[in-house]
């Protein structure tokens, strides 16, 4: 079965509304929210662009200059574990992270500025059925990222 979740209203949560929700989720999972961790959470929650750990580090250090890169990695790991962020692959081959949305969504990534947008809808059914028939695989899920240039670039 291919997941077919459609865009839900909760997926449209504004970026600033995300911060308290994420902080609650982290606390509920026993993660102590220190000032440096909080600085990382805020940067990732508020960004509409996929950021790699170094970019997050540079931005979060503005709010918390003594931040360490290890804290960035650990916080990202925890956010990923709680499905609050998604890992995306950028054309420059570096791992980047973006605030996730609920449900099954596909990603559009601007190769120029890194802006990320989600879109839903699956017209992949026919393709998946053909691939299954050709290969004997049973497809359970898929992960789609489209790269290009955003409307503002
Ligand atoms: Zn762009």
mmCIF file of C-alpha atoms and ligand atoms in Angstrom:
data_model
loop_
_atom_site.group_PDB
_atom_site.id
_atom_site.type_symbol
_atom_site.label_atom_id
_atom_site.label_comp_id
_atom_site.label_asym_id
_atom_site.label_seq_id
_atom_site.Cartn_x
_atom_site.Cartn_y
_atom_site.Cartn_z
ATOM 1 C CA UNK A 1 0.000 0.000 0.000
ATOM 2 C CA UNK A 2 1.239 3.436 -0.922
ATOM 3 C CA UNK A 3 0.571 6.093 1.666
ATOM 4 C CA UNK A 4 -1.971 8.525 0.428
ATOM 5 C CA UNK A 5 -2.362 11.111 3.158
ATOM 6 C CA UNK A 6 -3.539 14.462 1.875
ATOM 7 C CA UNK A 7 -2.570 17.883 3.100
ATOM 8 C CA UNK A 8 -4.153 18.454 6.478
ATOM 9 C CA UNK A 9 -4.696 21.818 8.122
ATOM 10 C CA UNK A 10 -2.222 20.899 10.844
ATOM 11 C CA UNK A 11 0.442 20.640 8.173
ATOM 12 C CA UNK A 12 0.063 24.351 7.607
ATOM 13 C CA UNK A 13 1.264 25.338 11.062
ATOM 14 C CA UNK A 14 3.066 28.680 10.962
ATOM 15 C CA UNK A 15 6.774 28.608 11.671
ATOM 16 C CA UNK A 16 6.651 30.618 14.910
ATOM 17 C CA UNK A 17 3.821 28.441 16.267
ATOM 18 C CA UNK A 18 6.133 25.477 15.858
ATOM 19 C CA UNK A 19 8.603 26.512 18.557
ATOM 20 C CA UNK A 20 6.409 25.928 21.666
ATOM 21 C CA UNK A 21 5.025 22.704 20.127
ATOM 22 C CA UNK A 22 8.528 21.359 19.506
ATOM 23 C CA UNK A 23 9.747 22.421 22.925
ATOM 24 C CA UNK A 24 6.821 20.617 24.567
ATOM 25 C CA UNK A 25 7.484 17.489 22.525
ATOM 26 C CA UNK A 26 11.171 17.518 23.476
ATOM 27 C CA UNK A 27 10.416 18.011 27.171
ATOM 28 C CA UNK A 28 7.816 15.246 27.126
ATOM 29 C CA UNK A 29 10.492 12.920 25.800
ATOM 30 C CA UNK A 30 12.819 13.801 28.618
ATOM 31 C CA UNK A 31 15.052 16.137 26.653
ATOM 32 C CA UNK A 32 16.340 18.967 28.782
ATOM 33 C CA UNK A 33 16.012 22.239 26.890
ATOM 34 C CA UNK A 34 19.203 24.106 27.619
ATOM 35 C CA UNK A 35 19.843 27.540 26.082
ATOM 36 C CA UNK A 36 22.103 26.216 23.289
ATOM 37 C CA UNK A 37 19.605 23.478 22.383
ATOM 38 C CA UNK A 38 16.840 26.040 22.370
ATOM 39 C CA UNK A 39 18.843 28.235 19.986
ATOM 40 C CA UNK A 40 19.109 25.297 17.567
ATOM 41 C CA UNK A 41 15.404 24.467 17.850
ATOM 42 C CA UNK A 42 14.441 28.062 17.060
ATOM 43 C CA UNK A 43 16.600 28.279 13.943
ATOM 44 C CA UNK A 44 15.297 25.032 12.473
ATOM 45 C CA UNK A 45 11.664 25.689 13.412
ATOM 46 C CA UNK A 46 11.651 29.118 11.833
ATOM 47 C CA UNK A 47 13.478 28.310 8.625
ATOM 48 C CA UNK A 48 11.619 27.703 5.400
ATOM 49 C CA UNK A 49 14.855 26.481 3.869
ATOM 50 C CA UNK A 50 16.665 23.229 4.230
ATOM 51 C CA UNK A 51 19.714 23.961 6.357
ATOM 52 C CA UNK A 52 22.768 21.798 6.887
ATOM 53 C CA UNK A 53 24.274 21.446 10.374
ATOM 54 C CA UNK A 54 26.984 24.041 9.689
ATOM 55 C CA UNK A 55 24.437 26.612 8.551
ATOM 56 C CA UNK A 56 22.319 25.924 11.634
ATOM 57 C CA UNK A 57 25.436 26.254 13.781
ATOM 58 C CA UNK A 58 26.358 29.622 12.243
ATOM 59 C CA UNK A 59 22.853 31.037 12.670
ATOM 60 C CA UNK A 60 22.232 29.705 16.172
ATOM 61 C CA UNK A 61 25.561 31.096 17.359
ATOM 62 C CA UNK A 62 24.179 34.595 16.831
ATOM 63 C CA UNK A 63 21.747 33.891 19.697
ATOM 64 C CA UNK A 64 24.096 31.644 21.633
ATOM 65 C CA UNK A 65 27.783 32.301 20.836
ATOM 66 C CA UNK A 66 29.146 29.453 22.987
ATOM 67 C CA UNK A 67 27.187 26.823 21.076
ATOM 68 C CA UNK A 68 29.091 23.705 20.014
ATOM 69 C CA UNK A 69 28.624 21.855 16.735
ATOM 70 C CA UNK A 70 28.028 18.597 18.638
ATOM 71 C CA UNK A 71 24.958 20.171 20.258
ATOM 72 C CA UNK A 72 23.637 20.985 16.791
ATOM 73 C CA UNK A 73 24.010 17.354 15.675
ATOM 74 C CA UNK A 74 22.505 15.931 18.869
ATOM 75 C CA UNK A 75 19.526 18.301 18.778
ATOM 76 C CA UNK A 76 18.885 17.486 15.103
ATOM 77 C CA UNK A 77 19.046 13.790 15.917
ATOM 78 C CA UNK A 78 16.459 14.208 18.641
ATOM 79 C CA UNK A 79 14.179 16.318 16.412
ATOM 80 C CA UNK A 80 14.433 13.697 13.699
ATOM 81 C CA UNK A 81 13.635 10.930 16.160
ATOM 82 C CA UNK A 82 10.450 12.767 17.109
ATOM 83 C CA UNK A 83 9.614 13.251 13.384
ATOM 84 C CA UNK A 84 9.699 17.009 13.761
ATOM 85 C CA UNK A 85 12.324 17.486 11.076
ATOM 86 C CA UNK A 86 12.987 15.713 7.823
ATOM 87 C CA UNK A 87 16.324 15.003 6.298
ATOM 88 C CA UNK A 88 16.627 16.203 2.719
ATOM 89 C CA UNK A 89 19.343 15.654 0.189
ATOM 90 C CA UNK A 90 20.599 18.717 -1.541
ATOM 91 C CA UNK A 91 22.214 18.742 -4.964
ATOM 92 C CA UNK A 92 25.514 19.775 -3.346
ATOM 93 C CA UNK A 93 25.418 16.384 -1.615
ATOM 94 C CA UNK A 94 25.226 17.678 1.893
ATOM 95 C CA UNK A 95 22.628 16.513 4.353
ATOM 96 C CA UNK A 96 20.192 19.191 5.289
ATOM 97 C CA UNK A 97 17.217 19.377 7.600
ATOM 98 C CA UNK A 98 13.831 20.999 7.250
ATOM 99 C CA UNK A 99 10.848 21.265 9.591
ATOM 100 C CA UNK A 100 8.597 18.361 8.708
ATOM 101 C CA UNK A 101 4.878 18.253 8.130
ATOM 102 C CA UNK A 102 2.366 15.637 9.085
ATOM 103 C CA UNK A 103 1.166 13.150 6.575
ATOM 104 C CA UNK A 104 2.724 12.029 3.369
ATOM 105 C CA UNK A 105 4.158 14.953 1.468
ATOM 106 C CA UNK A 106 6.570 15.403 -1.362
ATOM 107 C CA UNK A 107 9.289 17.992 -1.380
ATOM 108 C CA UNK A 108 10.207 20.714 -3.848
ATOM 109 C CA UNK A 109 13.647 22.161 -3.285
ATOM 110 C CA UNK A 110 15.086 25.298 -4.855
ATOM 111 C CA UNK A 111 18.611 24.565 -6.040
ATOM 112 C CA UNK A 112 19.456 28.211 -5.864
ATOM 113 C CA UNK A 113 18.293 29.395 -2.430
ATOM 114 C CA UNK A 114 17.356 26.161 -0.663
ATOM 115 C CA UNK A 115 13.714 27.118 -0.174
ATOM 116 C CA UNK A 116 11.613 24.033 0.483
ATOM 117 C CA UNK A 117 7.963 23.551 -0.194
ATOM 118 C CA UNK A 118 5.805 20.511 0.381
ATOM 119 C CA UNK A 119 3.184 19.309 -1.986
ATOM 120 C CA UNK A 120 0.739 16.461 -1.764
ATOM 121 C CA UNK A 121 -1.029 14.345 -4.320
ATOM 122 C CA UNK A 122 -0.057 11.081 -5.849
ATOM 123 C CA UNK A 123 -0.281 10.478 -9.527
ATOM 124 C CA UNK A 124 2.390 7.853 -9.141
ATOM 125 C CA UNK A 125 0.005 4.918 -8.830
ATOM 126 C CA UNK A 126 0.277 3.826 -12.461
ATOM 127 C CA UNK A 127 4.058 4.064 -12.453
ATOM 128 C CA UNK A 128 4.325 2.122 -9.200
ATOM 129 C CA UNK A 129 2.004 -0.602 -10.486
ATOM 130 C CA UNK A 130 4.092 -0.970 -13.639
ATOM 131 C CA UNK A 131 7.323 -1.145 -11.628
ATOM 132 C CA UNK A 132 5.789 -3.777 -9.366
ATOM 133 C CA UNK A 133 4.669 -5.825 -12.357
ATOM 134 C CA UNK A 134 8.081 -5.524 -14.046
ATOM 135 C CA UNK A 135 10.185 -6.331 -11.020
ATOM 136 C CA UNK A 136 8.041 -8.485 -8.742
ATOM 137 C CA UNK A 137 8.603 -6.011 -5.928
ATOM 138 C CA UNK A 138 5.823 -4.971 -3.630
ATOM 139 C CA UNK A 139 6.215 -1.241 -3.199
ATOM 140 C CA UNK A 140 5.307 -0.046 0.303
ATOM 141 C CA UNK A 141 6.390 3.537 0.245
ATOM 142 C CA UNK A 142 8.203 6.154 -1.771
ATOM 143 C CA UNK A 143 10.186 9.316 -1.200
ATOM 144 C CA UNK A 144 10.002 12.041 -3.811
ATOM 145 C CA UNK A 145 12.071 15.206 -4.010
ATOM 146 C CA UNK A 146 11.919 17.553 -6.970
ATOM 147 C CA UNK A 147 14.728 20.027 -7.592
ATOM 148 C CA UNK A 148 14.509 23.274 -9.494
ATOM 149 C CA UNK A 149 14.279 27.021 -9.152
ATOM 150 C CA UNK A 150 11.693 28.649 -6.907
ATOM 151 C CA UNK A 151 9.382 31.495 -7.956
ATOM 152 C CA UNK A 152 11.541 34.057 -6.179
ATOM 153 C CA UNK A 153 14.844 33.099 -7.761
HETATM 154 ZN ZN1 LIG B 1 14.982 29.944 -4.652
#
